[in-house]
Coordinates of C-alpha atoms and ligand atoms in Angstrom, one line a residue:
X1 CA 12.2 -0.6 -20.6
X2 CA 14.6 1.9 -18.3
X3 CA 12.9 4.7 -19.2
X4 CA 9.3 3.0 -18.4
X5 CA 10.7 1.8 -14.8
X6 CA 12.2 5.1 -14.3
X7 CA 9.0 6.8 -14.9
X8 CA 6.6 4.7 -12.5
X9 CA 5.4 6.4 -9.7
X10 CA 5.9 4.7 -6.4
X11 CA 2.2 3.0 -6.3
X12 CA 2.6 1.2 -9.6
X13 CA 6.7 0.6 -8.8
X14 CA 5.8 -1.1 -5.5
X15 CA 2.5 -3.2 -6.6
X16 CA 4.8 -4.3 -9.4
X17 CA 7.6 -5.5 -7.3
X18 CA 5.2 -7.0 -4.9
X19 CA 3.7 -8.7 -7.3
X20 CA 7.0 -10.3 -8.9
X21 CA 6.6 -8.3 -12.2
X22 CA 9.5 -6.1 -11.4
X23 CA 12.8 -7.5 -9.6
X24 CA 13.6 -4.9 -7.1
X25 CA 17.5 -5.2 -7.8
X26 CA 17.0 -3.9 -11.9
X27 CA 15.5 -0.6 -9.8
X28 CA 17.9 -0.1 -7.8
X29 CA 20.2 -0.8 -10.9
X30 CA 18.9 1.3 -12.7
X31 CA 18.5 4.2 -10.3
X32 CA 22.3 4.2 -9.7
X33 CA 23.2 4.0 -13.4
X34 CA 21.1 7.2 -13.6
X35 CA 23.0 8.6 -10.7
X36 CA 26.1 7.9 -12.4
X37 CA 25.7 9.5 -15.5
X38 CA 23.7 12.4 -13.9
X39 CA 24.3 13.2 -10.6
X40 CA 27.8 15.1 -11.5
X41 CA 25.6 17.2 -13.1
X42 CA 22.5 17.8 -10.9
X43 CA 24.5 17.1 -7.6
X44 CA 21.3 16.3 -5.2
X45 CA 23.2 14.0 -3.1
X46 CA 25.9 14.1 -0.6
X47 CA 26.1 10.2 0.1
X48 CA 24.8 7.5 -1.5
X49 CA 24.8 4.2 -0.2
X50 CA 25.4 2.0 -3.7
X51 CA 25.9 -1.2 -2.1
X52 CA 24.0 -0.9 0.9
X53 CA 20.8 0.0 -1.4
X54 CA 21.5 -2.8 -3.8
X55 CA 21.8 -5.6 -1.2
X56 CA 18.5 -4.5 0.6
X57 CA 17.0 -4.3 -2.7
X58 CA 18.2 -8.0 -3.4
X59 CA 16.7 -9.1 -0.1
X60 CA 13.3 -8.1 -0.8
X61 CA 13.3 -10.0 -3.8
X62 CA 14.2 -12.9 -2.1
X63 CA 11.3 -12.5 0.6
X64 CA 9.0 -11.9 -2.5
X65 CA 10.8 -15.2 -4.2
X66 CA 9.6 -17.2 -0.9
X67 CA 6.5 -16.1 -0.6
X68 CA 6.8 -13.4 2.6
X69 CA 4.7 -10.6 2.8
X70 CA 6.5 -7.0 2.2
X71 CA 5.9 -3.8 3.2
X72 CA 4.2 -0.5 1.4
X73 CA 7.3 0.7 -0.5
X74 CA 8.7 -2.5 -0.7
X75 CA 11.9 -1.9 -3.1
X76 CA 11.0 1.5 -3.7
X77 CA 14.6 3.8 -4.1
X78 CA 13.8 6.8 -1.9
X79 CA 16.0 9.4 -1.1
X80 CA 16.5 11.5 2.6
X81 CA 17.6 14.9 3.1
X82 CA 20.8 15.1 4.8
X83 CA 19.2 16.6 8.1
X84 CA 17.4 13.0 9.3
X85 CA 19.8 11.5 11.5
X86 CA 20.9 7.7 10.2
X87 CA 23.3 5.2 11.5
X88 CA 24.7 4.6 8.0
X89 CA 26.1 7.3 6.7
X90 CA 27.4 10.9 8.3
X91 CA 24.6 13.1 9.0
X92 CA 26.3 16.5 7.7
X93 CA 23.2 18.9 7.6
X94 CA 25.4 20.2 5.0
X95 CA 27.3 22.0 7.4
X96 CA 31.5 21.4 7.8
X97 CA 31.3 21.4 11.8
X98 CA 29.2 18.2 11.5
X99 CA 31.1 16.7 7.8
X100 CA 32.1 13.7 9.8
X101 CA 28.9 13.1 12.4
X102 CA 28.2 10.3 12.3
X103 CA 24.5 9.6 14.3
X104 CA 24.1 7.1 17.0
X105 CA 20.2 6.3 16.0
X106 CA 17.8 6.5 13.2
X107 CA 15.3 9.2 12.8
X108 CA 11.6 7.8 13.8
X109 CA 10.6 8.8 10.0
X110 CA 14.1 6.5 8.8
X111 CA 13.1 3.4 10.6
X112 CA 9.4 3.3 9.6
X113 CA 10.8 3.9 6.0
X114 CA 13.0 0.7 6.7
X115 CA 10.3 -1.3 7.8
X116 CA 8.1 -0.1 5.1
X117 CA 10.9 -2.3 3.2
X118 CA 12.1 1.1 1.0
X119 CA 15.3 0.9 -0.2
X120 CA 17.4 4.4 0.7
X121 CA 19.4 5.4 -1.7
X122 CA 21.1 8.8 -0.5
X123 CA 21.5 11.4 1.5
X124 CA 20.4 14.7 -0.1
X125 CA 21.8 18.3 -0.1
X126 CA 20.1 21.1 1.4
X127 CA 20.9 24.3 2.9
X128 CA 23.3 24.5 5.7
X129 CA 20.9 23.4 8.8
X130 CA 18.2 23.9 6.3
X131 CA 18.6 27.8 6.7
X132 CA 18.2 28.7 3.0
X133 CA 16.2 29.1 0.2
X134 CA 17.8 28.1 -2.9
X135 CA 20.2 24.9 -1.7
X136 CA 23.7 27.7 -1.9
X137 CA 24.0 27.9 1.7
X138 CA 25.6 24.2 1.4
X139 CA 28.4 24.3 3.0
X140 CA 29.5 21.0 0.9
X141 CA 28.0 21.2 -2.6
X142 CA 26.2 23.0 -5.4
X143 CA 22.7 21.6 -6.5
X144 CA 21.3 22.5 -10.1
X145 CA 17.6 22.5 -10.9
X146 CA 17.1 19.9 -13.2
X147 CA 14.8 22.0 -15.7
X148 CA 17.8 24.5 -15.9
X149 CA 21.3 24.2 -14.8
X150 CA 22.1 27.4 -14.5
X151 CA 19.2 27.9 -12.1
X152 CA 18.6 27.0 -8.1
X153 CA 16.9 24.0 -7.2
X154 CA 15.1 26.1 -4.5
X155 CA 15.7 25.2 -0.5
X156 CA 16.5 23.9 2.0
X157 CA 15.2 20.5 0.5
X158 CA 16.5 21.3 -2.9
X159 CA 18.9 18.1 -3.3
X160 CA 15.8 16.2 -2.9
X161 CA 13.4 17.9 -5.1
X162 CA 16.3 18.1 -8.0
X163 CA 16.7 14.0 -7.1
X164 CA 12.6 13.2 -7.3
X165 CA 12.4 15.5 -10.7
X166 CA 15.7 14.4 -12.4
X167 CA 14.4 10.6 -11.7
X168 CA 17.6 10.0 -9.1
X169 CA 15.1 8.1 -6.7
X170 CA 11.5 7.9 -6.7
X171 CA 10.6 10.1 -3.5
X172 CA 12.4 11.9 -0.9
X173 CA 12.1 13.0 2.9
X174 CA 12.4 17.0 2.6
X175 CA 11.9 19.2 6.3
X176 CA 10.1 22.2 6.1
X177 CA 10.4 24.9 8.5
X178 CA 9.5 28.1 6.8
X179 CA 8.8 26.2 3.0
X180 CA 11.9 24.1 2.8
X181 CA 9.2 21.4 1.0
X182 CA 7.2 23.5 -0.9
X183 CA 9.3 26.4 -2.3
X184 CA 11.8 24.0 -3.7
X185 CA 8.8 21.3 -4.8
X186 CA 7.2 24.1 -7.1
X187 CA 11.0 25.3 -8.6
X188 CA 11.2 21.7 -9.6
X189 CA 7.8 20.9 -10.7
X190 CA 7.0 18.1 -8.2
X191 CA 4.6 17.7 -5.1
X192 CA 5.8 19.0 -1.4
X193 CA 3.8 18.2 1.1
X194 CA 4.3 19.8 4.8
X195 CA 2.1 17.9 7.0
X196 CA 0.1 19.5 10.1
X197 CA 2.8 20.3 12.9
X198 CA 2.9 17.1 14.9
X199 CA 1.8 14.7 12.3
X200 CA 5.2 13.2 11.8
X201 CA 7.2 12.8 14.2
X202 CA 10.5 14.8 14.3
X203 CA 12.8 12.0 16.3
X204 CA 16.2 12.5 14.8
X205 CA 15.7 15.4 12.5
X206 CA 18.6 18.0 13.6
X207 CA 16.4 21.1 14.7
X208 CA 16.2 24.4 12.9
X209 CA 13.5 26.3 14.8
X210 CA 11.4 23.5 16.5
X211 CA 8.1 25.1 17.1
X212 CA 8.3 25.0 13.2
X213 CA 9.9 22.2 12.0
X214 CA 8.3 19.3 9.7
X215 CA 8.7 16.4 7.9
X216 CA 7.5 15.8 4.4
X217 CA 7.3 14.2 1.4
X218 CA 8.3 14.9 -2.0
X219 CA 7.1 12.9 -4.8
X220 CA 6.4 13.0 -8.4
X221 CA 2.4 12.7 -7.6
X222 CA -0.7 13.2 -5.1
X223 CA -0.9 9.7 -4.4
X224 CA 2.4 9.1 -3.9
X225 CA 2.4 11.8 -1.2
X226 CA -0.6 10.2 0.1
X227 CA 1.6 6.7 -0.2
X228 CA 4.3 8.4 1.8
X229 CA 2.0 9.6 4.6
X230 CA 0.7 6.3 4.5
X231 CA 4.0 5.1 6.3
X232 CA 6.0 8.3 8.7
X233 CA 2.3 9.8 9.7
X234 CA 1.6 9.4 13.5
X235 CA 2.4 9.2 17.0
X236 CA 5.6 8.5 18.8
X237 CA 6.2 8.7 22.5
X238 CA 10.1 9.8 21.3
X239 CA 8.7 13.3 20.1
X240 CA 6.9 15.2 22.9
X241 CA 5.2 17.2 19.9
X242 CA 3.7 14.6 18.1
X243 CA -0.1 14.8 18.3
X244 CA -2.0 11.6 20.1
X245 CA -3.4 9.4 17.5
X246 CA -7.1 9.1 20.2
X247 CA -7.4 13.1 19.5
X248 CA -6.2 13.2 15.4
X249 CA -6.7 9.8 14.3
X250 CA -4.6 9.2 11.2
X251 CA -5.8 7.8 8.1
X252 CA -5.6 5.9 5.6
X253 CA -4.5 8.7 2.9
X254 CA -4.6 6.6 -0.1
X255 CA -8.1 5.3 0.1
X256 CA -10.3 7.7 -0.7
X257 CA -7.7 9.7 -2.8
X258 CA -9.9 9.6 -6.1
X259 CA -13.0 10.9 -4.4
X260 CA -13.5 14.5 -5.3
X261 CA -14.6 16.7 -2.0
X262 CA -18.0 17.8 -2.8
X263 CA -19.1 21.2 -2.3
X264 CA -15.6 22.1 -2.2
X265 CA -15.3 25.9 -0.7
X266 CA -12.2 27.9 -2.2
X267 CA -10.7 30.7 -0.3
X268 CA -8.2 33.3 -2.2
X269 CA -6.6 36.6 -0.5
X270 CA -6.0 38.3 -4.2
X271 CA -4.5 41.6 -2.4
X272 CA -1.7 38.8 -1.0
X273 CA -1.2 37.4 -4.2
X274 CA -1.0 40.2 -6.3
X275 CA 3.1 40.4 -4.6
X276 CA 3.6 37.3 -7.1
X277 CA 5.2 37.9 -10.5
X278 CA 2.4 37.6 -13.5
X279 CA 3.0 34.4 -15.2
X280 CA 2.9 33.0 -11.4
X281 CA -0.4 34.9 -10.8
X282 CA -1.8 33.8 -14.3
X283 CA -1.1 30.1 -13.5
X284 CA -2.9 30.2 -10.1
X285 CA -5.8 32.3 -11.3
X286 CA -5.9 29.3 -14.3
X287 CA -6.0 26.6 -11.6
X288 CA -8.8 27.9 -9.9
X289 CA -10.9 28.2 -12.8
X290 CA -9.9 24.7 -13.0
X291 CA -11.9 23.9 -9.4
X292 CA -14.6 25.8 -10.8
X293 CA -15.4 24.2 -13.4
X294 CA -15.0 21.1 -11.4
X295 CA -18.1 23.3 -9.6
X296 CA -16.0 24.6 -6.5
X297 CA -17.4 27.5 -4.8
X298 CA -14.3 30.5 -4.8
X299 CA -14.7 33.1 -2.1
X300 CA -12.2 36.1 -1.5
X301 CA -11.3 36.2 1.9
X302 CA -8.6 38.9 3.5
X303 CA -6.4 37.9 6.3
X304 CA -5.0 41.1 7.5
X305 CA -1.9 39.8 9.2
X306 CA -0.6 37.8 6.7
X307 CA 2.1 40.9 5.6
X308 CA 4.2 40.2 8.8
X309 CA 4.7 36.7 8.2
X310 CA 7.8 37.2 7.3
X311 CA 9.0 39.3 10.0
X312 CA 7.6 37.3 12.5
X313 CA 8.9 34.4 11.3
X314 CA 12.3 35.4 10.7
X315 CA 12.8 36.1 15.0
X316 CA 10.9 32.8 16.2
X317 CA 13.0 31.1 13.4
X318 CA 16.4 32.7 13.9
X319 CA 15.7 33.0 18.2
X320 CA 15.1 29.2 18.3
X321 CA 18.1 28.7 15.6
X322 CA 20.3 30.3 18.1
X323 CA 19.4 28.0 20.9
X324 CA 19.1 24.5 18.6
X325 CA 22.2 25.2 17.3
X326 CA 24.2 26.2 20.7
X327 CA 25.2 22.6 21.1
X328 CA 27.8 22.4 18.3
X329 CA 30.5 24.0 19.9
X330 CA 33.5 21.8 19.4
X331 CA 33.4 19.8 22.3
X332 CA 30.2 17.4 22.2
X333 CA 29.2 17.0 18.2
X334 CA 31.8 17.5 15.2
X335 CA 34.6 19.6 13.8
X336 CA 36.9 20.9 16.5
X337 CA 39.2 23.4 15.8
X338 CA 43.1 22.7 15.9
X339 CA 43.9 26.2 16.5
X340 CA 42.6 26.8 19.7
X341 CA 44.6 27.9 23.0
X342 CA 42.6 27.3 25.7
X343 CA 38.8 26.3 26.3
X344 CA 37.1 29.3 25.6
X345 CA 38.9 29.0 21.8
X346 CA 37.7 25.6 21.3
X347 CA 34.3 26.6 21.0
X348 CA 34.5 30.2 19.3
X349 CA 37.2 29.0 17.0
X350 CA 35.0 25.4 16.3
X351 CA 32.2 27.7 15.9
X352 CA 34.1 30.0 13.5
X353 CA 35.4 27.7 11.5
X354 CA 32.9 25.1 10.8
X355 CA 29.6 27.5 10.3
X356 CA 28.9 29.1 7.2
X357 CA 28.0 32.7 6.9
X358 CA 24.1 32.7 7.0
X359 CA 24.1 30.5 9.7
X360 CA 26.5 32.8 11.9
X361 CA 23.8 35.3 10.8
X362 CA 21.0 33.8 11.9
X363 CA 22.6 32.7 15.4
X364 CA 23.8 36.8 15.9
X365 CA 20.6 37.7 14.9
X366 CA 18.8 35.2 17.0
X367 CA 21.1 35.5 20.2
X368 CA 19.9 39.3 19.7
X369 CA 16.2 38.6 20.1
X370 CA 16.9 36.8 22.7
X371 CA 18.7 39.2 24.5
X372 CA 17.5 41.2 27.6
X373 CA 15.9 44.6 26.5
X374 CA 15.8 43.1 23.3
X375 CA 13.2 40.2 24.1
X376 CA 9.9 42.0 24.5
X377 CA 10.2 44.3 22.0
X378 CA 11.2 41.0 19.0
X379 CA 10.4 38.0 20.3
X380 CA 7.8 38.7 22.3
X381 CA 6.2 40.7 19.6
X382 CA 6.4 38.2 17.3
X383 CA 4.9 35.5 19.0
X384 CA 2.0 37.9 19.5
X385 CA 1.9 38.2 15.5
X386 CA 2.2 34.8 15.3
X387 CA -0.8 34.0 17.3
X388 CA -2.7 36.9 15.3
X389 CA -1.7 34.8 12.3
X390 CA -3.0 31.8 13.9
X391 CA -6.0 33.2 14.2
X392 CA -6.4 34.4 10.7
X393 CA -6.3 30.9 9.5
X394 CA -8.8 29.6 12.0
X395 CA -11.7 32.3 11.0
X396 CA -11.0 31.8 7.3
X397 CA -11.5 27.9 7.7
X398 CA -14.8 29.1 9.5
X399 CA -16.1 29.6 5.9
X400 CA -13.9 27.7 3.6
X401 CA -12.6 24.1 2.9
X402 CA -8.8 25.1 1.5
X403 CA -6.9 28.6 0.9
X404 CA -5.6 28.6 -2.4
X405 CA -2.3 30.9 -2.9
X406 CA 1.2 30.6 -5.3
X407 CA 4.3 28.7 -3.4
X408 CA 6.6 31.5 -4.3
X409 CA 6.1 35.1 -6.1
X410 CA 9.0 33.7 -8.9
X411 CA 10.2 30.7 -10.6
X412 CA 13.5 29.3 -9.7
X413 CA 16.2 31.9 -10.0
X414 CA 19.8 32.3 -11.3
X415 CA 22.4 30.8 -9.0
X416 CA 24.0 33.3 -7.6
X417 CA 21.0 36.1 -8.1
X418 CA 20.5 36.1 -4.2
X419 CA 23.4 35.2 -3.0
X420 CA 24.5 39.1 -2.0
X421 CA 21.2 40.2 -0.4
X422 CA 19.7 38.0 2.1
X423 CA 16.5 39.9 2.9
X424 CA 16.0 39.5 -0.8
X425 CA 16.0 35.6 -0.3
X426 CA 14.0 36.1 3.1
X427 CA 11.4 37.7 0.8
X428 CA 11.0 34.8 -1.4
X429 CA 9.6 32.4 1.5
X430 CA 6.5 35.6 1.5
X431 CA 3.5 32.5 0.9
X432 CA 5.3 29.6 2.5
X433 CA 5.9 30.6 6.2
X434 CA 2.4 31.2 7.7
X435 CA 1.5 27.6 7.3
X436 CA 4.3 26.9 9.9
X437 CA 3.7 29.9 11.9
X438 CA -0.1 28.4 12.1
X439 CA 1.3 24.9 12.1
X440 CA -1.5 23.9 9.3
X441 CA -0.8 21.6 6.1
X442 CA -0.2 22.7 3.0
X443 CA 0.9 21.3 -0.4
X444 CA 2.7 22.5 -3.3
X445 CA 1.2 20.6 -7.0
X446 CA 3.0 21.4 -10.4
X447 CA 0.3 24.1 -12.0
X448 CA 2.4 25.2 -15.0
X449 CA 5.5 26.9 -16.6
X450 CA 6.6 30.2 -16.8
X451 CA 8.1 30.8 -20.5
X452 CA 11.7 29.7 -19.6
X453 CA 9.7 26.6 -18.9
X454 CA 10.6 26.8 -15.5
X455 CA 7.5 24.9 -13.1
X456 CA 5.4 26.6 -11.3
X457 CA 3.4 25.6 -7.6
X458 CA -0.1 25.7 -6.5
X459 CA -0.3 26.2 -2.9
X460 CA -3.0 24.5 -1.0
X461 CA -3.3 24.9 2.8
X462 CA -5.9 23.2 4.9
X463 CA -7.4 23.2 8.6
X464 CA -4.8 21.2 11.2
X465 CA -4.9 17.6 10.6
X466 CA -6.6 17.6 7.5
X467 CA -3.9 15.8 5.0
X468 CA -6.7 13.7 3.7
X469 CA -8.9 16.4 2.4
X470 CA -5.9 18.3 1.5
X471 CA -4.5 15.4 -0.8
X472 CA -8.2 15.0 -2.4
X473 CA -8.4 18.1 -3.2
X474 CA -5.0 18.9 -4.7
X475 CA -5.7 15.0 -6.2
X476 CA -8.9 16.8 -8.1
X477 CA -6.5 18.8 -9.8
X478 CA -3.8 16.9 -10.7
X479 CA -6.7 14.2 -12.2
X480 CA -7.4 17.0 -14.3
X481 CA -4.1 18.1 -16.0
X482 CA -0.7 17.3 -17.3
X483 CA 1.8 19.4 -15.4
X484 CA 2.8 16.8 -13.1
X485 CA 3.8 14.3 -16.3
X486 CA 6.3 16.8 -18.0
X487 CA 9.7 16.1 -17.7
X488 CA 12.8 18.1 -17.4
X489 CA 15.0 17.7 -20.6
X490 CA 17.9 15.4 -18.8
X491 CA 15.3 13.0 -17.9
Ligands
LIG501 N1 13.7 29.6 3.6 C1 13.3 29.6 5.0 C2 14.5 29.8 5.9 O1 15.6 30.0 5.4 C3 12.7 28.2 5.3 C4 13.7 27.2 5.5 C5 13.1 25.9 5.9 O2 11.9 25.7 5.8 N2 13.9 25.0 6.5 O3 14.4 29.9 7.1

């Protein structure tokens, strides 16, 4: 029966405890006995809120008991990366200098969870800031991927991934700045989605680079990314970012889910993929012949400045890091160092002492960017390729529905592999970053397993507000196979 419950995806959990078939509270039990017994293991989480989670999920049953109407994910155990601000609970970004911050509001995307009656069960581990790309930069804990222990969940959302595949909660928030959903999504063999840049609103996530920045869900299907969008898509007057509702209507996402797009146009840039190892590339190619049969049309496209994605991304990134990240300095948020002599101490001592090394990296090489002399020749420049890259996706969408490409040119790595050689762990974000850099959706679906049976990720990336088309189409697929129902041994 544990196992069953445990294995429901969030539609079929929620209809049943809407519809009294399933008591809330023996979820929530039963998620935290699975926590216990797994989490010293996995280590996804860096709070969990036990009681807290048990007595909301209690209260729903009683409003179901009396006959109240509940909301979409009523009693559905969801987890939150630990960069969403939340009144219960630090907020820790996984970094020491904010270990004991504890936030003054909920995140926009928190509170329409609560009213959407979920029931939060944690806080999940991620990359210090969400500057990573394997979950190591913590500066509090180690996360394990689920389908191998001795390998990285991916990053900076990898506490959540490792929680939705190891079945320690049923969905998870993730941020995705550079592929913080996706990359980590396809190392754990679940669906990432990073919605169109200004979709969700990004009220009370703690900003990384904010011209980039996104919220999105991670879940064990389509629909219950669709599900998801249903309740944090849309306006709010709190972000200044978040795209009018009058000039991107959002949609219902789950409603025409299980209608295949007809006509469906395919784009693929094979001299991009051919960077990806060969299982990846054999698993992609096998997923497009997949849509073909389905009688999608596949065109090669070439966009010529996708090669300096990377480059481009990692000044905007790092330049706006350096700024973002400016107001930790001892006096207004966190740790504060003891050591310090006079003023000027308290914040490079603070600063010293409570961030880790890749964040000190990225500030230096950010701050440098920045830097007069320095700005036109990086910065400036990479805007410039940023907008080239923009453009890219906007003629290719000219002549196509979707671009099809792998999440990541490997399977999830050996801890420790990357650790020594950063630009080596840059590289690995190679297919995720241009979506942000063209602030356009994209998804990553389970599409196989390497021969360590470690998952692989389909990338799908779609025109500016087109979730709905995007979630069809990657729904088409996922109709069609089994990836998404395998199951890491633990589980
Ligand atoms: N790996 C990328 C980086 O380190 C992306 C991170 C993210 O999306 N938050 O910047």
């Amino acid at each position: 029966m544990q196992d069953d419950l445990l294995n429901m995806d969030c539609r079929e959990l929620r209809d049943g405890i809407a519809a009294g078939r399933i008591k809330s509270i023996t979820v929530a039990e039963a998620v935290f006995e699975r926590i216990e017994q797994y989490e010293p293991i996995v280590g996804a989480y860096i709070t969990t809120f036990k009681e807290h989670a048990l007595a909301k999920a209690e209260e729903i049953d009683a409003q179901i008991t009396a006959g109240k109407q509940v909301g979409q994910l009523a009693g559905v155990p969801i987890a939150v990366k630990d960069v969403l601000c939340t009144t219960f609970g630090a907020t820790t970004c996984a970094s020491k200098i904010l270990e004991n911050f504890h936030a003054p509001y909920n995140a926009t995307v928190i509170e329409k969870l609560l009213s959407a009656d979920a029931v939060i069960v944690g806080k999940t581990n991620m990359d210090e800031f969400a500057m990573g790309s394997s979950t190591e930069n913590s500066g509090l804990k180690q996360t394990v991927n689920p389908w191998d222990t001795s390998r990285v969940p991916g990053g900076s959302s990898g506490g959540s991934t490792a929680a939705v595949a190891g079945r320690l909660c049923f969905a998870a928030l993730g941020s995705d700045t550079g592929g913080s959903i996706r990359q980590p999504a396809s190392f754990c063999g679940v669906v990432g989605l990073k919605p169109t840049y200004g979709r969700v609103s990004r009220f009370g996530l703690v900003a990384y680079g904010s011209s980039l920045d996104q919220i999105g869900p991670i879940t064990r299907t389509v629909a219950d990314s669709a599900l998801m969008m249903n309740v944090i898509a849309g306006h709010d007057p709190a972000d200044s970012t978040s795209v009018d509702e009058k000039q991107a209507p959002v949609c219902d996402y789950l409603e025409k889910l299980d209608e295949p797009v007809k006509q469906l146009k395919i784009a693929v840039v094979p001299q991009f993929n051919a960077g990806a190892e060969s299982q990846v590339q054999t698993a992609i190619a096998d997923a497009i012949d997949v849509y073909k049969n389905l009688g999608a049309e596949i065109i090669e496209i070439e966009m010529p400045h996708l090669d300096y994605a990377i480059a481009a991304y990692y000044i905007v990134a790092t330049a706006e890091a350096s700024s973002n990240l400016a107001r930790y300095d001892g006096v207004h948020y966190g740790h504060r160092s003891e050591n310090a002599e006079d003023y000027i101490e308290v914040y490079s001592k603070s600063r010293a002492e409570g961030f880790g090394k890749e964040v000190k990296r990225r500030i230096m090489l950010g701050t440098y960017a920045l830097s007069s002399g320095y700005y036109d020749a990086y910065y400036l420049k990479a805007l410039k390729v940023r907008s080239l890259i923009r453009s890219d996706f906007t003629k290719a969408f000219e002549n196509c529905d979707c671009i099809m490409m792998p999440v990541s040119p490997t399977t999830a790595f050996k801890i420790g592999e990357k650790t020594d050689d950063p630009l080596k762990m840059y590289l690995s974000d190679v297919y995720t970053i241009a979506a942000n850099l063209a602030g356009v959706p994209a998804v990553s679906i389970p599409c196989g397993f390497d021969e360590n049976n470690l998952p692989i990720g389909l990338q799908i990336l779609a025109p500016a507000f087109g979730e709905d088309r995007l979630l069809r189409i990657a729904r088409m697929y996922e109709a069609r196979t089994d990836w998404h129902k395998k199951k890491p041994a633990i589980v």
